[in-house]
Amino acid sequence: MTNLQFLLKLKMFYIIVSIIFIVNIVIAQQIETSKNDTPRNRVPAKGFAVHSHEDQFHSYEFTRHAVGDYDVQIEILYAGICHSDLHAVRDEQKNFGIHANYPMVPGHEIAGRVVKSGKNVTKFKIGDFAGVGCMVNACGKCGSCSAGKEQFCEKGTVFTYSSIDHYHEHEITMGGYSNNIVVAENFAINIPKNADLKKTAPLLCAGITTWSPIKFSKVKTGDKVGVAGYGGVGHMAVQYLVALGTEVTVFDTSEEKRNDAKRMGVKRYVNIRHPQELENLNNTMDFIITTIPADYDPLIYVRMLKIGGEIAVVGLPPNSNINISKLPLGAAYRKIYGSLIGGIKETQEMLDYSVANNIYPEVEVIKAESSEIDKAYQNLANGKMKFRYVIDMSTLK
Ligand code: NDP
Ligand code: ZN
């Protein structure tokens, strides 16, 4: 054997030993996690659930998986109500291949305080404020996770509620309309001490959902931009876009929010029920974000783009179809793309930026009572809510 062959063999030997070592550690961790998750260690929780797509909210007691070595337990102080919660409760996401699991405890805009942490947690200490958005776990290693897009994990993202948690015995996840949550530390977001906590909760979904495409499209100062749908998600887009120094046009269905738009620095408010207000807008915009939760014709907005302009679709209307035969003319040399929340790293960036620049949603705080949540859902469905309801979970009885 030559010296070179000997060295190569030695190298191979070291590589194999290292692989065996790493695999053993991973298996040991998994055994440790499942050993830990005994009925005695499970975390009791209570909150509000619906039991079918027609149900109203009821008090609901359940347990969460035990706090693993890399997990934190968060006492939930505030939980935002997103329109996606309404879609999910009503099982309106079948078009996207998402099926509701009942009993369902919704809520993916969560802000609270860390009350327990696993022995290997480094990101948080007891008493820190922490937030959870739409995801609670992903593999962390696949192409999407490595690219900071854990919401598209190739092994399957675990979403915050109504999702199968394949890291914990395939149990169904339960969301933030509850008194606590247990989550992998990598999926909890640090909330600075000076944050206004009740307004921080909706940043975990409404904030990142608009921040991410604004960054993706590289929107810049001086751009002419549009925000279609001026509710919880839309009014966050408006605030980031105004802060960026763009010229913002808002499209909504009501007159009530015209003054709010002006107050937030919007240049033009278009009530789409007044067709004359839609005139002369074609070929004028660099970027548009549509957050509309009901059926509409996206080509109306695509036509408003300049050549090369981009439209980010984030609203999730239950029954919408784009007729692609209209695209060659209607969307020629314009780009249309979808966007789903944002990754963990960019969520942290969004949150730090928002708190530092005092950019928050406008919220109406309600008590943690099922009748209050039912009323909020009715208002949300009937267009009677302005921007965002947030449940004060500390009032839970
Ligand atoms: P809201 O109900 O708070 O806001 C929606 C707004 O759109 C309301 O102001 C509503 O007006 C307005 N609107 C309704 N129809 C039209 C229309 N035809 N043209 C213009 N405006 C219209 O919902 P959210 O902001 O919480 O959520 C918006 C959508 O975004 C939902 O479908 C939600 O599921 C989705 N979403 C998607 C995410 C993603 O990652 N892609 C993340 C979060 C949410 P009115 O009140 O008068 O009806
Ligand atoms: Zn949401």
Short mmCIF file of C-alpha atoms and ligand atoms in Angstrom, two decimals:
data_model
loop_
_atom_site.label_atom_id
_atom_site.label_comp_id
_atom_site.label_asym_id
_atom_site.label_seq_id
_atom_site.Cartn_x
_atom_site.Cartn_y
_atom_site.Cartn_z
CA MET A 1 0.00 0.00 0.00
CA THR A 2 1.37 3.41 -0.92
CA ASN A 3 1.42 6.25 1.60
CA LEU A 4 -1.34 7.99 -0.36
CA GLN A 5 -3.62 4.93 -0.27
CA PHE A 6 -3.01 4.61 3.47
CA LEU A 7 -3.89 8.26 4.06
CA LEU A 8 -7.07 7.94 1.97
CA LYS A 9 -8.15 4.86 3.95
CA LEU A 10 -7.46 6.66 7.21
CA LYS A 11 -9.55 9.62 6.04
CA MET A 12 -12.45 7.31 5.05
CA PHE A 13 -12.23 5.65 8.47
CA TYR A 14 -12.50 9.03 10.23
CA ILE A 15 -15.44 10.07 8.05
CA ILE A 16 -17.35 6.83 8.80
CA VAL A 17 -16.67 7.09 12.54
CA SER A 18 -17.85 10.74 12.54
CA ILE A 19 -21.07 9.83 10.68
CA ILE A 20 -21.82 7.01 13.16
CA PHE A 21 -21.16 9.43 16.03
CA ILE A 22 -23.52 12.11 14.63
CA VAL A 23 -26.29 9.57 13.84
CA ASN A 24 -26.05 8.25 17.40
CA ILE A 25 -26.39 11.73 18.85
CA VAL A 26 -29.48 12.45 16.70
CA ILE A 27 -31.10 9.10 17.65
CA ALA A 28 -30.28 9.70 21.31
CA GLN A 29 -31.88 13.15 21.12
CA GLN A 30 -35.03 11.74 19.55
CA ILE A 31 -35.30 8.96 22.14
CA GLU A 32 -34.74 11.58 24.85
CA THR A 33 -37.53 13.76 23.39
CA SER A 34 -40.08 10.93 23.21
CA LYS A 35 -39.03 9.60 26.65
CA ASN A 36 -39.61 13.07 27.96
CA ASP A 37 -43.12 13.26 26.48
CA THR A 38 -44.88 11.08 29.04
CA PRO A 39 -48.45 11.87 30.14
CA ARG A 40 -46.99 13.18 33.41
CA ASN A 41 -44.73 15.66 31.58
CA ARG A 42 -47.30 16.92 29.13
CA VAL A 43 -48.25 20.54 29.63
CA PRO A 44 -51.87 21.26 30.57
CA ALA A 45 -53.41 24.04 28.49
CA LYS A 46 -56.77 25.73 28.12
CA GLY A 47 -58.23 28.00 25.51
CA PHE A 48 -60.97 28.17 22.91
CA ALA A 49 -61.84 25.65 20.21
CA VAL A 50 -64.40 25.01 17.50
CA HIS A 51 -65.51 21.44 16.85
CA SER A 52 -66.80 21.82 13.27
CA HIS A 53 -66.84 24.37 10.45
CA GLU A 54 -70.19 25.69 11.66
CA ASP A 55 -69.37 25.75 15.34
CA GLN A 56 -68.95 28.71 17.66
CA PHE A 57 -66.09 28.93 20.14
CA HIS A 58 -66.15 26.93 23.39
CA SER A 59 -63.77 26.71 26.33
CA TYR A 60 -61.44 23.82 25.73
CA GLU A 61 -58.87 22.00 27.86
CA PHE A 62 -56.10 19.94 26.33
CA THR A 63 -52.41 19.09 26.80
CA ARG A 64 -49.33 20.03 24.83
CA HIS A 65 -46.22 17.93 24.30
CA ALA A 66 -43.62 18.10 27.05
CA VAL A 67 -40.96 20.81 26.99
CA GLY A 68 -38.08 19.11 25.17
CA ASP A 69 -34.41 19.99 25.59
CA TYR A 70 -34.57 22.51 22.74
CA ASP A 71 -38.09 23.82 23.49
CA VAL A 72 -39.53 26.76 25.36
CA GLN A 73 -42.90 27.05 27.05
CA ILE A 74 -44.49 30.45 26.54
CA GLU A 75 -47.27 31.91 28.65
CA ILE A 76 -49.46 33.53 26.00
CA LEU A 77 -50.43 37.11 26.85
CA TYR A 78 -51.91 38.26 23.52
CA ALA A 79 -53.20 36.44 20.43
CA GLY A 80 -54.22 38.22 17.22
CA ILE A 81 -57.21 37.16 15.11
CA CYS A 82 -56.18 36.84 11.46
CA HIS A 83 -58.56 36.38 8.54
CA SER A 84 -56.72 33.10 7.87
CA ASP A 85 -58.10 31.86 11.22
CA LEU A 86 -61.60 32.50 9.89
CA HIS A 87 -60.80 30.65 6.64
CA ALA A 88 -59.36 27.74 8.68
CA VAL A 89 -62.24 27.51 11.16
CA ARG A 90 -64.70 27.42 8.27
CA ASP A 91 -62.58 24.84 6.44
CA GLU A 92 -62.28 27.23 3.49
CA GLN A 93 -58.75 26.23 2.47
CA LYS A 94 -59.55 22.97 0.65
CA ASN A 95 -58.62 24.63 -2.65
CA PHE A 96 -55.07 24.85 -1.34
CA GLY A 97 -55.08 21.21 -0.20
CA ILE A 98 -55.43 22.23 3.46
CA HIS A 99 -58.05 20.35 5.47
CA ALA A 100 -59.30 21.45 8.85
CA ASN A 101 -58.68 19.25 11.90
CA TYR A 102 -61.19 19.60 14.74
CA PRO A 103 -61.28 20.36 17.59
CA MET A 104 -59.35 23.38 16.37
CA VAL A 105 -57.73 26.00 18.59
CA PRO A 106 -56.74 28.71 16.08
CA GLY A 107 -54.24 31.54 16.56
CA HIS A 108 -50.89 32.17 14.89
CA GLU A 109 -50.15 35.70 16.07
CA ILE A 110 -48.80 34.99 19.53
CA ALA A 111 -46.92 37.17 22.01
CA GLY A 112 -46.04 36.16 25.54
CA ARG A 113 -43.42 35.39 28.13
CA VAL A 114 -41.06 32.42 28.43
CA VAL A 115 -41.90 30.46 31.59
CA LYS A 116 -39.88 27.29 31.06
CA SER A 117 -36.99 26.28 28.86
CA GLY A 118 -35.31 23.00 27.91
CA LYS A 119 -31.78 22.35 29.13
CA ASN A 120 -30.17 23.08 25.74
CA VAL A 121 -32.03 26.32 25.03
CA THR A 122 -29.67 29.24 24.40
CA LYS A 123 -31.88 31.85 22.71
CA PHE A 124 -34.16 32.63 25.67
CA LYS A 125 -34.15 32.84 29.41
CA ILE A 126 -37.12 32.67 31.76
CA GLY A 127 -39.04 35.95 31.73
CA ASP A 128 -38.03 36.97 28.19
CA PHE A 129 -40.78 38.06 25.82
CA ALA A 130 -41.22 35.72 22.87
CA GLY A 131 -43.49 35.45 19.85
CA VAL A 132 -44.75 32.62 17.69
CA GLY A 133 -46.15 33.01 14.19
CA CYS A 134 -47.54 30.49 11.74
CA MET A 135 -44.95 27.72 12.21
CA VAL A 136 -43.70 25.69 15.17
CA ASN A 137 -41.22 23.30 13.52
CA ALA A 138 -39.40 22.24 10.34
CA CYS A 139 -36.38 20.07 9.56
CA GLY A 140 -33.91 22.96 9.47
CA LYS A 141 -31.71 21.16 6.91
CA CYS A 142 -33.46 20.87 3.54
CA GLY A 143 -32.99 23.33 0.67
CA SER A 144 -35.94 25.51 1.71
CA CYS A 145 -34.97 25.60 5.39
CA SER A 146 -31.34 26.35 4.48
CA ALA A 147 -32.58 29.20 2.29
CA GLY A 148 -34.46 30.63 5.30
CA LYS A 149 -37.89 29.61 3.96
CA GLU A 150 -38.95 27.13 6.63
CA GLN A 151 -42.59 27.64 5.62
CA PHE A 152 -41.75 25.45 2.58
CA CYS A 153 -39.77 22.74 4.43
CA GLU A 154 -39.35 19.79 2.08
CA LYS A 155 -39.93 17.39 4.98
CA GLY A 156 -43.15 19.19 5.87
CA THR A 157 -43.51 22.36 7.92
CA VAL A 158 -45.43 21.98 11.17
CA PHE A 159 -47.84 24.89 11.27
CA THR A 160 -49.04 26.38 14.54
CA TYR A 161 -52.51 24.83 14.56
CA SER A 162 -54.58 22.19 12.78
CA SER A 163 -51.31 20.74 11.47
CA ILE A 164 -49.84 17.27 11.96
CA ASP A 165 -46.77 17.47 14.21
CA HIS A 166 -44.57 14.70 12.85
CA TYR A 167 -41.92 15.58 15.44
CA HIS A 168 -44.37 14.71 18.26
CA GLU A 169 -46.22 11.48 17.59
CA HIS A 170 -48.25 13.06 14.78
CA GLU A 171 -50.43 14.95 17.20
CA ILE A 172 -52.50 17.85 15.88
CA THR A 173 -51.11 21.25 16.80
CA MET A 174 -53.19 23.73 18.80
CA GLY A 175 -52.79 27.47 18.33
CA GLY A 176 -52.64 30.67 20.28
CA TYR A 177 -56.21 31.25 21.53
CA SER A 178 -54.94 29.57 24.68
CA ASN A 179 -52.93 30.19 27.82
CA ASN A 180 -49.63 28.64 26.70
CA ILE A 181 -47.66 27.10 23.86
CA VAL A 182 -44.61 24.81 23.71
CA VAL A 183 -42.37 25.41 20.74
CA ALA A 184 -38.86 24.66 19.45
CA GLU A 185 -36.69 27.64 20.41
CA ASN A 186 -35.68 28.09 16.76
CA PHE A 187 -39.31 28.84 15.94
CA ALA A 188 -39.83 31.39 18.70
CA ILE A 189 -39.02 35.02 17.93
CA ASN A 190 -37.27 37.30 20.42
CA ILE A 191 -39.45 40.26 21.35
CA PRO A 192 -37.50 43.27 22.64
CA LYS A 193 -38.32 44.37 26.20
CA ASN A 194 -39.58 47.79 25.07
CA ALA A 195 -42.12 46.35 22.60
CA ASP A 196 -45.83 47.13 22.97
CA LEU A 197 -46.82 43.49 23.46
CA LYS A 198 -50.51 43.68 22.53
CA LYS A 199 -49.59 45.27 19.20
CA THR A 200 -46.63 42.97 18.66
CA ALA A 201 -48.74 39.79 18.38
CA PRO A 202 -50.14 40.58 14.88
CA LEU A 203 -46.65 41.34 13.57
CA LEU A 204 -45.98 37.58 13.75
CA CYS A 205 -48.31 37.06 10.77
CA ALA A 206 -49.66 40.33 9.33
CA GLY A 207 -46.24 41.98 9.69
CA ILE A 208 -44.09 39.29 8.10
CA THR A 209 -46.64 38.49 5.37
CA THR A 210 -46.18 41.98 3.96
CA TRP A 211 -42.53 42.57 4.92
CA SER A 212 -41.33 39.48 3.04
CA PRO A 213 -42.70 40.31 -0.46
CA ILE A 214 -41.75 43.99 -0.09
CA LYS A 215 -38.14 42.80 0.43
CA PHE A 216 -38.43 40.09 -2.25
CA SER A 217 -39.55 42.66 -4.84
CA LYS A 218 -36.82 45.11 -3.71
CA VAL A 219 -39.33 47.95 -3.42
CA LYS A 220 -37.50 51.26 -3.03
CA THR A 221 -38.00 54.91 -2.14
CA GLY A 222 -39.95 56.79 -4.79
CA ASP A 223 -41.67 53.69 -6.20
CA LYS A 224 -45.36 53.91 -6.96
CA VAL A 225 -47.09 51.07 -5.13
CA GLY A 226 -50.56 49.71 -4.40
CA VAL A 227 -52.13 47.83 -1.50
CA ALA A 228 -55.37 46.02 -2.35
CA GLY A 229 -57.39 45.07 0.73
CA TYR A 230 -56.83 47.45 3.62
CA GLY A 231 -57.46 45.27 6.67
CA GLY A 232 -55.16 43.62 9.20
CA VAL A 233 -52.55 42.52 6.67
CA GLY A 234 -53.00 45.43 4.24
CA HIS A 235 -52.51 48.18 6.82
CA MET A 236 -49.14 46.64 7.78
CA ALA A 237 -48.09 46.77 4.10
CA VAL A 238 -49.14 50.42 4.01
CA GLN A 239 -47.02 51.28 7.03
CA TYR A 240 -43.86 49.55 5.74
CA LEU A 241 -44.33 51.11 2.29
CA VAL A 242 -44.89 54.62 3.67
CA ALA A 243 -41.81 54.22 5.89
CA LEU A 244 -39.82 53.24 2.79
CA GLY A 245 -40.80 56.51 1.11
CA THR A 246 -42.98 55.06 -1.64
CA GLU A 247 -46.14 56.66 -3.06
CA VAL A 248 -48.98 54.43 -1.82
CA THR A 249 -52.44 53.86 -3.32
CA VAL A 250 -54.91 51.80 -1.29
CA PHE A 251 -57.85 49.82 -2.69
CA ASP A 252 -60.70 48.79 -0.42
CA THR A 253 -64.44 48.36 -0.40
CA SER A 254 -65.55 50.91 2.16
CA GLU A 255 -65.57 54.65 2.82
CA GLU A 256 -64.92 54.28 6.57
CA LYS A 257 -61.19 53.84 6.21
CA ARG A 258 -60.52 56.75 3.83
CA ASN A 259 -59.42 59.02 6.70
CA ASP A 260 -57.32 56.29 8.31
CA ALA A 261 -55.44 55.90 5.04
CA LYS A 262 -54.74 59.63 4.91
CA ARG A 263 -53.57 59.58 8.53
CA MET A 264 -51.18 56.71 7.67
CA GLY A 265 -49.61 58.70 4.84
CA VAL A 266 -51.42 57.10 1.88
CA LYS A 267 -51.41 59.26 -1.27
CA ARG A 268 -54.58 57.96 -2.92
CA TYR A 269 -57.55 55.96 -1.57
CA VAL A 270 -59.66 54.04 -4.09
CA ASN A 271 -63.04 52.69 -3.09
CA ILE A 272 -63.41 49.92 -5.66
CA ARG A 273 -67.19 50.31 -5.43
CA HIS A 274 -66.74 53.69 -7.20
CA PRO A 275 -65.53 52.63 -10.69
CA GLN A 276 -64.52 56.17 -11.64
CA GLU A 277 -61.83 56.07 -8.93
CA LEU A 278 -60.17 53.18 -10.80
CA GLU A 279 -59.68 55.22 -13.97
CA ASN A 280 -56.24 56.28 -15.25
CA LEU A 281 -54.34 53.82 -13.05
CA ASN A 282 -53.21 51.33 -15.71
CA ASN A 283 -49.44 51.18 -16.31
CA THR A 284 -48.65 53.39 -13.32
CA MET A 285 -47.33 51.10 -10.56
CA ASP A 286 -44.03 49.41 -9.76
CA PHE A 287 -45.39 47.03 -7.13
CA ILE A 288 -48.77 45.95 -5.78
CA ILE A 289 -49.61 43.62 -2.91
CA THR A 290 -53.10 42.10 -2.85
CA THR A 291 -54.44 40.95 0.51
CA ILE A 292 -58.06 40.51 -0.58
CA PRO A 293 -59.74 37.57 1.22
CA ALA A 294 -62.71 37.25 -1.19
CA ASP A 295 -63.09 36.51 -4.88
CA TYR A 296 -61.82 39.26 -7.22
CA ASP A 297 -60.20 39.65 -10.62
CA PRO A 298 -56.41 40.01 -10.08
CA LEU A 299 -55.96 41.21 -13.67
CA ILE A 300 -57.47 44.55 -12.68
CA TYR A 301 -54.37 45.08 -10.55
CA VAL A 302 -51.90 43.45 -12.93
CA ARG A 303 -52.94 45.96 -15.61
CA MET A 304 -51.99 48.77 -13.23
CA LEU A 305 -48.36 47.62 -13.24
CA LYS A 306 -45.75 49.26 -15.42
CA ILE A 307 -43.81 46.89 -17.67
CA GLY A 308 -41.53 44.87 -15.37
CA GLY A 309 -43.72 45.67 -12.37
CA GLU A 310 -44.49 42.98 -9.80
CA ILE A 311 -47.62 41.92 -8.00
CA ALA A 312 -47.46 39.82 -4.83
CA VAL A 313 -50.65 37.89 -4.05
CA VAL A 314 -51.02 37.07 -0.36
CA GLY A 315 -54.81 37.05 0.15
CA LEU A 316 -56.31 33.55 0.16
CA PRO A 317 -59.81 33.79 -1.36
CA PRO A 318 -61.49 30.38 -0.96
CA ASN A 319 -62.91 30.25 -4.49
CA SER A 320 -60.75 32.09 -6.90
CA ASN A 321 -59.60 31.20 -10.39
CA ILE A 322 -57.15 33.04 -12.59
CA ASN A 323 -57.98 32.57 -16.24
CA ILE A 324 -54.49 32.05 -17.72
CA SER A 325 -55.69 32.63 -21.28
CA LYS A 326 -55.96 36.31 -20.31
CA LEU A 327 -52.32 36.57 -19.20
CA PRO A 328 -50.55 37.15 -22.57
CA LEU A 329 -52.36 40.46 -22.99
CA GLY A 330 -53.43 41.29 -19.46
CA ALA A 331 -50.10 40.55 -17.78
CA ALA A 332 -47.59 40.96 -20.61
CA TYR A 333 -44.09 41.51 -19.15
CA ARG A 334 -45.57 41.97 -15.69
CA LYS A 335 -44.72 39.51 -12.92
CA ILE A 336 -47.28 37.92 -10.66
CA TYR A 337 -46.27 35.73 -7.71
CA GLY A 338 -47.68 34.31 -4.51
CA SER A 339 -46.16 34.71 -1.07
CA LEU A 340 -46.72 32.85 2.18
CA ILE A 341 -45.69 34.50 5.46
CA GLY A 342 -41.86 34.54 5.67
CA GLY A 343 -38.96 32.59 7.16
CA ILE A 344 -37.81 32.74 10.78
CA LYS A 345 -34.74 34.93 10.16
CA GLU A 346 -36.71 37.52 8.22
CA THR A 347 -39.50 37.41 10.84
CA GLN A 348 -36.92 38.38 13.48
CA GLU A 349 -35.64 41.18 11.21
CA MET A 350 -39.19 42.44 10.61
CA LEU A 351 -39.98 42.40 14.31
CA ASP A 352 -36.79 44.21 15.34
CA TYR A 353 -37.33 46.83 12.62
CA SER A 354 -41.01 47.33 13.52
CA VAL A 355 -40.37 47.80 17.25
CA ALA A 356 -37.36 50.08 16.64
CA ASN A 357 -39.38 52.24 14.22
CA ASN A 358 -42.63 52.14 16.20
CA ILE A 359 -44.50 50.45 13.34
CA TYR A 360 -47.38 48.48 14.79
CA PRO A 361 -50.84 47.33 13.77
CA GLU A 362 -53.87 49.25 15.04
CA VAL A 363 -55.58 46.84 17.39
CA GLU A 364 -58.83 46.45 19.27
CA VAL A 365 -58.24 44.34 22.37
CA ILE A 366 -60.99 41.91 23.40
CA LYS A 367 -61.41 39.70 26.46
CA ALA A 368 -60.61 35.99 26.38
CA GLU A 369 -64.26 34.89 26.35
CA SER A 370 -65.88 32.69 23.72
CA SER A 371 -68.74 35.16 23.15
CA GLU A 372 -66.21 37.97 22.49
CA ILE A 373 -64.30 35.83 19.98
CA ASP A 374 -67.56 34.82 18.24
CA LYS A 375 -68.53 38.50 17.97
CA ALA A 376 -65.09 39.40 16.57
CA TYR A 377 -65.42 36.65 13.93
CA GLN A 378 -68.84 37.97 12.89
CA ASN A 379 -67.46 41.47 12.50
CA LEU A 380 -64.44 40.17 10.59
CA ALA A 381 -66.69 38.22 8.22
CA ASN A 382 -69.06 41.16 7.71
CA GLY A 383 -66.41 43.80 7.08
CA LYS A 384 -67.25 45.57 10.36
CA MET A 385 -63.76 45.39 11.80
CA LYS A 386 -61.20 48.06 11.02
CA PHE A 387 -57.76 46.49 11.33
CA ARG A 388 -56.99 43.79 13.94
CA TYR A 389 -58.62 42.17 16.94
CA VAL A 390 -56.26 40.92 19.62
CA ILE A 391 -57.37 38.64 22.47
CA ASP A 392 -55.98 39.55 25.89
CA MET A 393 -55.24 36.00 27.03
CA SER A 394 -54.44 37.17 30.56
CA THR A 395 -58.21 37.65 31.06
CA LEU A 396 -58.86 33.92 30.49
CA LYS A 397 -60.91 32.49 33.37
P1 NDP B 1 -59.04 41.44 6.82
O1 NDP B 1 -60.42 40.94 6.78
O2 NDP B 1 -58.50 42.09 8.04
O3 NDP B 1 -58.76 42.45 5.62
C1 NDP B 1 -59.20 42.24 4.31
C2 NDP B 1 -59.54 43.60 3.71
O4 NDP B 1 -59.83 43.41 2.31
C3 NDP B 1 -60.76 44.24 4.33
O5 NDP B 1 -60.50 45.60 4.57
C4 NDP B 1 -61.80 44.05 3.26
O6 NDP B 1 -62.79 45.05 3.29
C5 NDP B 1 -60.99 44.18 2.01
N1 NDP B 1 -61.64 43.64 0.82
C6 NDP B 1 -62.57 42.65 0.74
N2 NDP B 1 -62.91 42.45 -0.56
C7 NDP B 1 -62.21 43.35 -1.28
C8 NDP B 1 -62.14 43.63 -2.67
N3 NDP B 1 -62.84 42.95 -3.57
N4 NDP B 1 -61.32 44.62 -3.07
C9 NDP B 1 -60.58 45.33 -2.19
N5 NDP B 1 -60.60 45.10 -0.85
C10 NDP B 1 -61.41 44.11 -0.41
O7 NDP B 1 -58.12 40.18 6.47
P2 NDP B 1 -56.55 40.00 6.74
O8 NDP B 1 -55.89 41.24 6.36
O9 NDP B 1 -56.34 39.39 8.07
O10 NDP B 1 -56.21 38.84 5.68
C11 NDP B 1 -56.36 39.11 4.29
C12 NDP B 1 -56.14 37.85 3.48
O11 NDP B 1 -54.76 37.49 3.55
C13 NDP B 1 -56.91 36.61 3.97
O12 NDP B 1 -57.35 35.88 2.84
C14 NDP B 1 -55.88 35.83 4.74
O13 NDP B 1 -56.16 34.46 4.79
C15 NDP B 1 -54.67 36.12 3.90
N6 NDP B 1 -53.40 35.91 4.58
C16 NDP B 1 -52.39 35.36 3.84
C17 NDP B 1 -51.17 35.17 4.39
C18 NDP B 1 -50.06 34.65 3.56
O14 NDP B 1 -49.01 34.34 4.11
N7 NDP B 1 -50.21 34.55 2.26
C19 NDP B 1 -50.92 35.47 5.82
C20 NDP B 1 -52.01 36.14 6.45
C21 NDP B 1 -53.20 36.32 5.86
P3 NDP B 1 -64.15 44.78 4.11
O15 NDP B 1 -63.73 44.68 5.53
O16 NDP B 1 -64.94 45.98 3.79
O17 NDP B 1 -64.72 43.49 3.56
ZN ZN B 2 -52.38 35.12 9.65
#
